[in-house]
Short mmCIF file of C-alpha atoms and ligand atoms in Angstrom, two decimals:
data_model
loop_
_atom_site.label_atom_id
_atom_site.label_comp_id
_atom_site.label_asym_id
_atom_site.label_seq_id
_atom_site.Cartn_x
_atom_site.Cartn_y
_atom_site.Cartn_z
CA MET H 1 0.00 0.00 0.00
CA GLU H 2 1.32 3.39 -0.97
CA GLN H 3 1.23 6.04 1.68
CA ILE H 4 0.53 9.41 0.04
CA ILE H 5 1.17 11.50 3.12
CA PRO H 6 4.82 12.53 3.03
CA GLU H 7 6.61 12.78 6.36
CA ALA H 8 7.72 16.37 6.07
CA ALA H 9 5.38 18.53 4.02
CA ALA H 10 1.68 18.79 4.78
CA PRO H 11 -0.31 17.26 1.90
CA ARG H 12 -2.19 19.81 -0.15
CA VAL H 13 -5.82 19.29 -1.13
CA TYR H 14 -7.70 21.05 -3.89
CA LEU H 15 -11.47 20.94 -3.48
CA GLU H 16 -13.92 21.79 -6.26
CA THR H 17 -17.66 21.98 -5.65
CA TYR H 18 -20.62 21.33 -7.94
CA GLY H 19 -24.35 21.61 -7.35
CA CYS H 20 -26.45 23.21 -4.67
CA GLN H 21 -25.75 25.38 -1.64
CA MET H 22 -25.85 22.25 0.51
CA ASN H 23 -22.80 20.95 -1.36
CA VAL H 24 -20.99 24.26 -0.91
CA ALA H 25 -21.65 23.96 2.84
CA ASP H 26 -20.50 20.33 2.82
CA SER H 27 -17.23 21.37 1.15
CA GLU H 28 -16.68 23.84 3.99
CA THR H 29 -17.06 20.90 6.39
CA VAL H 30 -14.69 18.74 4.31
CA SER H 31 -12.14 21.54 4.35
CA ALA H 32 -12.39 21.75 8.15
CA VAL H 33 -12.04 17.98 8.55
CA LEU H 34 -8.95 17.87 6.35
CA ARG H 35 -7.24 20.90 7.89
CA ARG H 36 -7.74 19.44 11.35
CA ALA H 37 -6.00 16.30 10.10
CA GLY H 38 -2.98 18.30 8.95
CA PHE H 39 -3.79 18.94 5.29
CA THR H 40 -3.45 22.36 3.70
CA ILE H 41 -5.84 23.74 1.11
CA ALA H 42 -4.46 24.37 -2.40
CA ARG H 43 -5.86 27.14 -4.59
CA ARG H 44 -5.23 25.41 -7.91
CA PRO H 45 -5.40 21.76 -8.96
CA GLU H 46 -1.80 22.06 -10.25
CA ASP H 47 -0.60 22.75 -6.71
CA ALA H 48 -2.32 19.79 -5.08
CA ASP H 49 -1.37 16.30 -3.93
CA VAL H 50 -5.04 15.36 -3.68
CA ILE H 51 -7.89 16.66 -5.84
CA LEU H 52 -11.43 16.16 -4.60
CA LEU H 53 -14.58 16.98 -6.54
CA ASN H 54 -17.72 17.40 -4.46
CA THR H 55 -20.39 16.37 -6.92
CA CYS H 56 -24.08 16.66 -7.78
CA ALA H 57 -26.44 13.99 -9.13
CA ILE H 58 -29.71 15.89 -9.37
CA ARG H 59 -29.84 15.83 -13.19
CA GLU H 60 -27.93 13.98 -15.89
CA HIS H 61 -26.47 17.26 -17.12
CA ALA H 62 -24.74 17.83 -13.76
CA GLU H 63 -23.14 14.39 -13.97
CA GLU H 64 -22.00 14.94 -17.56
CA ARG H 65 -20.20 18.14 -16.60
CA ILE H 66 -18.40 16.37 -13.79
CA ILE H 67 -17.38 13.47 -16.02
CA GLY H 68 -15.91 16.01 -18.45
CA ARG H 69 -13.96 17.65 -15.67
CA LEU H 70 -12.78 14.27 -14.41
CA SER H 71 -11.24 13.36 -17.73
CA ASP H 72 -9.33 16.69 -17.75
CA LEU H 73 -8.03 15.93 -14.28
CA ALA H 74 -7.15 12.38 -15.26
CA ARG H 75 -4.73 13.91 -17.79
CA LEU H 76 -3.17 15.99 -15.05
CA LYS H 77 -2.81 12.80 -13.09
CA SER H 78 -1.00 10.99 -15.86
CA ALA H 79 1.57 13.81 -15.82
CA HIS H 80 1.81 13.60 -12.01
CA PRO H 81 1.39 9.93 -11.06
CA ARG H 82 1.47 10.63 -7.32
CA LEU H 83 -1.56 12.90 -7.58
CA LYS H 84 -4.66 11.39 -6.01
CA LEU H 85 -8.10 12.01 -7.47
CA GLY H 86 -11.29 11.57 -5.49
CA LEU H 87 -15.01 12.02 -5.94
CA LEU H 88 -17.24 13.13 -3.06
CA GLY H 89 -20.91 13.84 -2.64
CA CYS H 90 -24.12 12.89 -4.37
CA MET H 91 -22.73 11.55 -7.63
CA ALA H 92 -20.14 9.50 -5.77
CA GLN H 93 -22.96 7.98 -3.74
CA HIS H 94 -25.23 7.53 -6.76
CA ASN H 95 -22.79 5.95 -9.22
CA ARG H 96 -20.31 4.28 -6.92
CA ALA H 97 -20.24 0.92 -8.70
CA ALA H 98 -20.11 2.29 -12.25
CA LEU H 99 -17.49 4.85 -11.26
CA VAL H 100 -15.08 2.34 -9.84
CA GLU H 101 -15.43 0.29 -13.02
CA ARG H 102 -15.42 3.04 -15.65
CA ALA H 103 -12.98 5.46 -14.03
CA PRO H 104 -10.05 3.29 -12.97
CA TRP H 105 -7.93 6.38 -12.29
CA LEU H 106 -10.21 7.38 -9.43
CA ASP H 107 -8.45 6.81 -6.11
CA LEU H 108 -11.26 7.58 -3.78
CA VAL H 109 -15.08 7.60 -3.74
CA ALA H 110 -16.84 9.01 -0.66
CA GLY H 111 -20.52 9.74 -0.07
CA PRO H 112 -22.06 12.64 1.90
CA ASP H 113 -21.97 10.78 5.23
CA SER H 114 -18.32 9.70 4.98
CA TYR H 115 -16.49 13.02 5.27
CA ARG H 116 -15.41 12.46 8.86
CA ARG H 117 -13.34 9.48 7.63
CA LEU H 118 -11.73 11.31 4.69
CA PRO H 119 -8.23 11.73 6.18
CA GLU H 120 -8.12 8.03 6.91
CA LEU H 121 -9.55 7.18 3.46
CA ILE H 122 -6.98 9.33 1.69
CA GLY H 123 -4.26 7.64 3.69
CA ARG H 124 -5.58 4.24 2.67
CA VAL H 125 -5.47 4.92 -1.08
CA ALA H 126 -3.56 2.03 -2.61
CA GLU H 127 -1.96 1.68 -6.02
CA PHE H 128 -4.70 -0.21 -7.84
CA ASP H 129 -7.57 -0.25 -5.42
CA PRO H 130 -9.73 2.83 -4.89
CA ALA H 131 -10.80 3.58 -1.34
CA VAL H 132 -14.60 3.57 -1.32
CA ASP H 133 -16.84 4.69 1.52
CA VAL H 134 -20.47 5.25 0.65
CA ARG H 135 -22.08 4.17 3.88
CA LEU H 136 -25.08 6.37 4.65
CA ASP H 137 -25.46 7.10 8.33
CA ARG H 138 -28.76 8.44 9.57
CA GLY H 139 -27.06 9.81 12.66
CA GLU H 140 -24.36 11.86 10.91
CA THR H 141 -24.91 15.62 11.19
CA TYR H 142 -21.28 16.79 11.56
CA ALA H 143 -22.66 18.83 14.48
CA ASP H 144 -19.27 18.91 16.23
CA ILE H 145 -17.32 20.09 13.17
CA SER H 146 -17.21 23.82 12.62
CA PRO H 147 -16.95 24.37 8.84
CA ASP H 148 -14.37 26.62 7.14
CA TYR H 149 -16.93 29.27 6.19
CA ALA H 150 -16.19 31.41 3.15
CA ALA H 151 -15.54 35.06 4.01
CA GLY H 152 -18.43 37.45 3.56
CA VAL H 153 -21.42 39.08 5.18
CA ARG H 154 -23.55 35.96 4.67
CA ALA H 155 -22.93 32.43 5.96
CA TYR H 156 -24.73 29.20 5.15
CA VAL H 157 -25.39 26.99 8.16
CA THR H 158 -26.67 23.43 7.80
CA ALA H 159 -29.78 22.85 9.92
CA MET H 160 -30.81 19.44 8.65
CA ARG H 161 -29.52 16.79 6.23
CA GLY H 162 -31.19 14.24 4.00
CA CYS H 163 -34.78 13.94 2.86
CA ASP H 164 -37.67 11.60 3.69
CA ARG H 165 -40.13 12.82 1.05
CA PHE H 166 -39.22 10.62 -1.90
CA CYS H 167 -40.70 12.76 -4.66
CA THR H 168 -40.77 10.27 -7.51
CA PHE H 169 -38.35 12.21 -9.76
CA CYS H 170 -35.72 12.91 -7.14
CA VAL H 171 -32.51 11.11 -6.30
CA VAL H 172 -31.78 13.10 -3.13
CA PRO H 173 -33.25 10.67 -0.57
CA TYR H 174 -31.10 7.90 -2.09
CA VAL H 175 -27.84 9.82 -2.19
CA ARG H 176 -28.18 11.93 0.95
CA GLY H 177 -30.12 9.44 3.02
CA ARG H 178 -32.71 9.90 5.72
CA GLU H 179 -33.75 13.20 7.22
CA ARG H 180 -31.93 14.26 10.40
CA SER H 181 -31.65 17.58 12.20
CA VAL H 182 -28.61 19.21 13.74
CA PRO H 183 -29.09 19.77 17.50
CA PRO H 184 -30.21 23.37 18.10
CA ASP H 185 -27.41 24.10 20.57
CA ALA H 186 -24.84 23.21 17.87
CA ILE H 187 -26.56 25.51 15.36
CA LEU H 188 -26.78 28.36 17.88
CA ARG H 189 -23.12 27.94 18.82
CA GLU H 190 -22.12 28.19 15.14
CA VAL H 191 -24.29 31.25 14.57
CA GLU H 192 -22.91 32.97 17.67
CA GLU H 193 -19.37 32.40 16.44
CA LEU H 194 -20.27 33.72 13.01
CA ALA H 195 -21.87 36.80 14.56
CA ALA H 196 -18.70 37.40 16.58
CA ARG H 197 -16.75 37.29 13.31
CA GLY H 198 -18.95 39.98 11.78
CA VAL H 199 -21.34 37.86 9.72
CA LYS H 200 -24.66 39.69 9.38
CA GLU H 201 -26.84 37.22 7.54
CA ILE H 202 -27.48 33.52 8.20
CA VAL H 203 -29.00 31.18 5.63
CA LEU H 204 -30.23 27.96 7.21
CA LEU H 205 -29.85 25.01 4.89
CA GLY H 206 -31.60 21.70 4.45
CA GLN H 207 -33.15 19.65 1.69
CA THR H 208 -36.54 20.20 3.36
CA VAL H 209 -35.29 22.73 5.86
CA ASN H 210 -38.67 23.56 7.39
CA ALA H 211 -39.14 19.90 8.33
CA TYR H 212 -36.43 20.62 10.92
CA ARG H 213 -37.20 19.05 14.27
CA PHE H 214 -35.00 18.21 17.22
CA ASP H 215 -36.99 17.10 20.29
CA ALA H 216 -39.39 20.01 20.95
CA THR H 217 -37.57 22.44 18.66
CA ASP H 218 -39.33 22.72 15.32
CA PHE H 219 -38.28 25.07 12.54
CA GLY H 220 -40.40 27.98 13.79
CA VAL H 221 -38.77 27.73 17.21
CA LEU H 222 -35.32 27.48 15.63
CA LEU H 223 -35.93 30.70 13.67
CA ARG H 224 -36.96 32.47 16.87
CA LEU H 225 -33.89 31.21 18.75
CA ILE H 226 -31.54 32.43 16.03
CA ALA H 227 -33.32 35.78 15.90
CA ARG H 228 -32.20 36.37 19.52
CA ILE H 229 -28.52 36.30 18.63
CA ALA H 230 -27.06 39.79 18.73
CA GLY H 231 -25.17 40.88 15.62
CA ILE H 232 -27.18 38.68 13.25
CA GLU H 233 -29.39 41.07 11.31
CA ARG H 234 -30.94 38.84 8.67
CA ILE H 235 -32.12 35.24 8.64
CA ARG H 236 -33.06 33.26 5.54
CA PHE H 237 -33.51 29.57 4.77
CA THR H 238 -33.60 27.20 1.81
CA SER H 239 -35.31 25.06 0.65
CA PRO H 240 -38.61 24.67 2.42
CA HIS H 241 -41.20 22.10 1.31
CA PRO H 242 -44.79 23.36 0.92
CA CYS H 243 -46.11 20.54 3.11
CA ASP H 244 -43.89 21.63 6.01
CA MET H 245 -45.00 25.29 5.97
CA THR H 246 -46.70 25.00 9.35
CA ASP H 247 -48.27 27.86 11.30
CA SER H 248 -45.24 27.69 13.57
CA VAL H 249 -42.97 28.57 10.62
CA ILE H 250 -45.28 31.21 9.13
CA ASP H 251 -45.85 32.83 12.54
CA ALA H 252 -42.11 32.98 13.20
CA MET H 253 -41.52 34.58 9.80
CA ALA H 254 -44.25 37.12 10.49
CA ALA H 255 -43.22 37.87 14.07
CA GLU H 256 -39.44 37.99 13.78
CA SER H 257 -38.29 41.05 11.89
CA LYS H 258 -34.87 39.47 11.27
CA VAL H 259 -36.46 36.67 9.24
CA GLN H 260 -36.52 38.17 5.77
CA PRO H 261 -39.65 38.43 3.61
CA TYR H 262 -38.55 35.98 0.97
CA LEU H 263 -39.71 32.42 0.41
CA HIS H 264 -38.46 29.89 -2.10
CA LEU H 265 -41.42 27.55 -2.43
CA PRO H 266 -40.79 24.81 -5.00
CA VAL H 267 -44.02 23.90 -6.79
CA GLN H 268 -42.59 21.67 -9.60
CA SER H 269 -45.82 21.62 -11.62
CA GLY H 270 -49.16 23.41 -11.90
CA SER H 271 -51.07 20.24 -12.82
CA ASP H 272 -52.73 18.09 -10.16
CA ARG H 273 -52.24 15.01 -12.31
CA VAL H 274 -48.49 15.61 -12.55
CA LEU H 275 -48.19 16.61 -8.88
CA ALA H 276 -49.84 13.32 -7.94
CA ALA H 277 -47.45 11.37 -10.21
CA MET H 278 -44.56 13.22 -8.59
CA GLN H 279 -46.00 12.39 -5.14
CA ARG H 280 -45.48 15.96 -4.01
CA GLY H 281 -48.17 15.72 -1.35
CA TYR H 282 -50.27 18.78 -2.32
CA THR H 283 -52.73 19.88 -4.95
CA VAL H 284 -52.56 23.14 -6.91
CA ARG H 285 -55.40 24.48 -4.79
CA GLU H 286 -53.62 23.64 -1.53
CA TYR H 287 -50.43 25.23 -2.80
CA ARG H 288 -52.27 28.40 -3.80
CA GLU H 289 -54.00 28.56 -0.43
CA LEU H 290 -50.59 28.32 1.21
CA VAL H 291 -49.32 31.18 -0.95
CA GLU H 292 -52.34 33.24 0.14
CA ARG H 293 -51.63 32.46 3.79
CA VAL H 294 -47.96 33.43 3.69
CA ARG H 295 -48.68 36.55 1.65
CA ALA H 296 -51.36 37.60 4.13
CA ALA H 297 -48.99 37.04 7.06
CA ILE H 298 -45.87 38.62 5.57
CA PRO H 299 -46.29 41.94 3.78
CA ASP H 300 -44.07 42.56 0.75
CA LEU H 301 -43.11 38.89 0.53
CA ALA H 302 -41.07 37.83 -2.50
CA LEU H 303 -41.70 34.34 -3.80
CA SER H 304 -39.56 32.10 -5.98
CA THR H 305 -40.02 28.53 -7.09
CA ASP H 306 -38.64 25.47 -8.87
CA ILE H 307 -40.42 24.08 -11.92
CA ILE H 308 -39.81 20.83 -13.77
CA VAL H 309 -41.05 20.64 -17.38
CA GLY H 310 -41.59 17.42 -19.30
CA PHE H 311 -42.03 15.02 -16.41
CA HIS H 312 -43.12 11.61 -17.66
CA GLY H 313 -46.77 11.83 -18.73
CA GLU H 314 -46.88 15.64 -18.80
CA GLU H 315 -49.30 16.58 -21.58
CA GLU H 316 -49.81 19.94 -23.21
CA ARG H 317 -52.72 20.73 -20.90
CA ASP H 318 -50.63 19.89 -17.82
CA PHE H 319 -47.92 22.18 -19.08
CA GLY H 320 -50.52 24.87 -19.76
CA ALA H 321 -51.63 24.52 -16.14
CA THR H 322 -48.06 25.22 -14.99
CA LEU H 323 -47.96 28.44 -17.02
CA GLU H 324 -51.35 29.39 -15.61
CA LEU H 325 -50.16 28.82 -12.05
CA MET H 326 -47.07 30.97 -12.68
CA ARG H 327 -49.27 33.81 -13.94
CA ALA H 328 -51.65 33.42 -11.01
CA VAL H 329 -48.95 33.39 -8.32
CA ARG H 330 -46.73 35.93 -10.10
CA TYR H 331 -43.43 34.65 -8.79
CA ASP H 332 -40.55 37.06 -8.39
CA SER H 333 -38.23 34.46 -9.89
CA ALA H 334 -38.21 30.81 -10.89
CA PHE H 335 -35.63 28.09 -11.47
CA SER H 336 -36.82 25.77 -14.22
CA PHE H 337 -35.48 22.42 -15.33
CA LYS H 338 -36.09 19.80 -17.99
CA TYR H 339 -37.07 16.52 -16.40
CA SER H 340 -34.09 14.20 -16.18
CA VAL H 341 -34.72 10.52 -15.47
CA ARG H 342 -32.65 9.38 -12.49
CA GLU H 343 -31.77 5.79 -11.80
CA ASN H 344 -33.07 4.38 -8.47
CA THR H 345 -35.95 6.86 -8.24
CA ARG H 346 -39.58 5.79 -8.19
CA ALA H 347 -40.22 7.45 -11.55
CA TYR H 348 -37.29 5.66 -13.18
CA ARG H 349 -39.40 2.72 -14.30
CA LEU H 350 -42.23 4.92 -15.59
CA GLY H 351 -40.26 6.16 -18.58
CA ASP H 352 -39.66 9.50 -20.22
CA SER H 353 -42.61 10.33 -22.46
CA VAL H 354 -41.71 13.91 -23.44
CA ASN H 355 -38.92 14.12 -26.02
CA GLU H 356 -35.91 16.38 -25.62
CA ALA H 357 -36.99 18.97 -28.20
CA GLU H 358 -40.42 19.29 -26.61
CA LYS H 359 -38.84 19.63 -23.15
CA GLY H 360 -36.67 22.39 -24.59
CA ARG H 361 -39.68 24.20 -26.04
CA ARG H 362 -41.55 24.01 -22.72
CA LEU H 363 -38.51 25.17 -20.78
CA ASN H 364 -38.10 28.18 -23.06
CA GLU H 365 -41.74 29.09 -22.59
CA VAL H 366 -41.41 28.93 -18.82
CA ILE H 367 -38.26 31.06 -18.94
CA ALA H 368 -39.83 33.65 -21.24
CA LEU H 369 -42.96 33.89 -19.11
CA GLN H 370 -40.91 34.25 -15.92
CA GLU H 371 -38.71 36.96 -17.45
CA GLY H 372 -41.81 39.02 -18.09
CA LEU H 373 -43.17 38.38 -14.60
CA SER H 374 -39.85 39.18 -12.92
CA LEU H 375 -39.59 42.44 -14.84
CA GLU H 376 -43.14 43.42 -13.87
CA ARG H 377 -42.53 42.50 -10.24
CA ASN H 378 -39.33 44.57 -10.15
CA ARG H 379 -40.60 47.59 -12.08
CA VAL H 380 -43.30 48.34 -9.51
CA LEU H 381 -40.49 48.80 -6.98
CA ILE H 382 -39.15 51.89 -8.79
CA GLY H 383 -39.43 54.87 -6.47
CA ARG H 384 -39.48 52.74 -3.30
CA GLU H 385 -36.72 52.52 -0.69
CA PHE H 386 -35.25 49.32 0.72
CA PRO H 387 -32.65 48.52 3.36
CA VAL H 388 -29.81 46.88 1.45
CA LEU H 389 -27.14 44.79 3.18
CA VAL H 390 -23.95 45.73 1.33
CA GLU H 391 -21.94 42.73 0.09
CA GLY H 392 -19.17 44.37 -1.94
CA PRO H 393 -18.32 45.85 -5.34
CA ALA H 394 -20.90 45.18 -8.06
CA ARG H 395 -19.79 42.78 -10.76
CA ARG H 396 -20.46 45.46 -13.36
CA GLY H 397 -19.99 49.19 -13.11
CA VAL H 398 -16.92 50.92 -11.72
CA GLY H 399 -17.54 52.47 -8.32
CA MET H 400 -20.80 50.56 -7.86
CA LEU H 401 -21.70 48.45 -4.82
CA ALA H 402 -24.08 45.51 -4.66
CA GLY H 403 -26.20 43.97 -1.96
CA LYS H 404 -29.57 42.37 -1.36
CA THR H 405 -32.92 43.84 -0.41
CA PRO H 406 -34.91 41.98 2.26
CA GLN H 407 -36.71 40.24 -0.65
CA PHE H 408 -33.34 38.85 -1.82
CA LYS H 409 -33.26 41.04 -4.90
CA THR H 410 -29.86 42.30 -6.02
CA ALA H 411 -29.59 46.08 -5.65
CA ILE H 412 -26.78 48.05 -7.31
CA PHE H 413 -25.89 51.62 -6.35
CA PRO H 414 -22.99 54.07 -6.49
CA ALA H 415 -20.51 53.70 -3.63
CA ALA H 416 -20.57 56.55 -1.14
CA GLY H 417 -18.09 57.68 1.53
CA ASP H 418 -17.42 55.02 4.11
CA VAL H 419 -20.08 52.51 3.08
CA ALA H 420 -18.44 49.10 3.47
CA PRO H 421 -19.55 45.46 3.17
CA GLY H 422 -21.69 44.53 6.18
CA ALA H 423 -23.35 47.94 6.40
CA THR H 424 -27.05 48.30 5.71
CA VAL H 425 -27.99 51.35 3.66
CA SER H 426 -31.29 52.67 2.45
CA VAL H 427 -31.46 52.55 -1.34
CA ARG H 428 -34.11 54.23 -3.48
CA ILE H 429 -34.79 52.20 -6.62
CA GLU H 430 -34.50 54.13 -9.87
CA SER H 431 -34.55 51.40 -12.51
CA ALA H 432 -35.16 47.68 -12.77
CA THR H 433 -34.50 44.68 -14.96
CA GLY H 434 -35.85 41.19 -14.33
CA HIS H 435 -32.59 40.35 -12.57
CA SER H 436 -31.63 43.40 -10.54
CA LEU H 437 -32.55 46.82 -9.22
CA THR H 438 -30.46 49.95 -9.58
CA GLY H 439 -30.73 52.98 -7.34
CA SER H 440 -28.94 55.38 -5.01
CA ILE H 441 -28.34 55.63 -1.30
CA VAL H 442 -30.75 58.06 0.34
N1 5AD F 1 -35.08 16.30 -13.16
C1 5AD F 1 -35.20 17.65 -13.26
N2 5AD F 1 -35.21 18.46 -12.21
C2 5AD F 1 -35.08 17.91 -10.98
N3 5AD F 1 -35.06 18.47 -9.76
C3 5AD F 1 -34.91 17.48 -8.86
N4 5AD F 1 -34.83 16.29 -9.47
C4 5AD F 1 -34.94 16.54 -10.80
C5 5AD F 1 -34.96 15.71 -11.95
N5 5AD F 1 -34.85 14.38 -11.86
C6 5AD F 1 -35.21 19.89 -9.51
C7 5AD F 1 -36.45 20.18 -8.68
C8 5AD F 1 -35.86 20.55 -7.35
C9 5AD F 1 -34.57 21.21 -7.76
C10 5AD F 1 -33.55 21.33 -6.70
O1 5AD F 1 -34.11 20.39 -8.81
O2 5AD F 1 -37.13 21.29 -9.24
O3 5AD F 1 -36.69 21.41 -6.58
FE1 SF4 F 2 -36.03 15.73 -3.71
FE2 SF4 F 2 -38.63 15.99 -3.03
FE3 SF4 F 2 -36.75 15.63 -1.11
FE4 SF4 F 2 -36.86 17.97 -2.45
S1 SF4 F 2 -38.49 17.12 -1.12
S2 SF4 F 2 -35.00 16.75 -2.00
S3 SF4 F 2 -37.47 17.30 -4.51
S4 SF4 F 2 -37.33 14.15 -2.71
#
């Protein structure tokens, strides 16, 4: 067995992350685990002894991108034979068997519940035999490991892991395992430390984050506990499931001014037939009633959603119902996806009745409709003032700063005097696109 950890120099790890915010947070945990074990973090793959990709399996497209990247890195490896290459996360969990067979240059395959054992796994990498650890562990929350948070005014804190909903299209419950919540005292300790470091905004993460429960602490209670922490000015969360939007959660959002008026509420489809086939657990009417309830409780609420087009069996009238729902709800923004059949899921055996071109057409229609809605929703804000938490220089425009309104809309405005990241300024909106607002500090 070859030992990759040299005696003298600390081994350097390069970590690259794909997929959702949950994966970004997991990479921060991986980084903490490895640094504790004596590794250092490399900034470029060329500088590393170990390259780890934290991967996504939600759609085929995500996996294809990662496979492309892997073959690039395999070339780097042939130039540097001592370089170790590993795959972490959802795709590692999902494709473990195929990966070991089809990617012989992979040295390590580790699923989302194996990160605690990474130092040991890396040490175990042998010449011809990849180290594989894809055991799911319904008790693993990494509650005792403080992640290496990225610098900034906002930090993402994991509140719960896994998912028990088993929507028929979704691979998440299979690759991330059963739902489990991080103990509230561990979350509060993290948030207090972040506040002490100057973080102003906390985003609580979980695959169905509002299903959070630890003993008597449900998600509404958790929001209220975090709102008590001095220094934290804004609290957000993603992604909630419509079925877990209890009164406790809505009341906490309404009562706690730090909990921001923005809700990402994935609907997936506007057709009852398709929702039933997806086993989402609600009808269009129930979803719309929920939207009414949260809008009544939280003034000025911004709403976003996820939409899947071309699910197996989706007919033109089902698709029409999705467009109709979008117009009725008038979302501020929407993330839309072509249905991608995933192995192991309940819908896998059903088939894939909508062809690729038709999925593309439907996706474009959803995008075009949403662009119009987003523009309308943003234009009515012209002339109004919003507190904007300053994040830093705007990506475009010299001398411009960017930040978010409470509704999570990007606001861009000319820098002024001593306004620095972390400050909250009042910005009057002067113009709007579907993607951002531009204004000036008042
Ligand atoms: N195909 C397409 N989109 C999917 N999503 C989840 N699984 C699939 C799939 N198999 C989308 C859903 C979910 C978002 C994170 O990804 O809209 O809310
Ligand atoms: Fe996937 Fe449904 Fe769980 Fe969301 S709630 S992660 S879509 S199974």
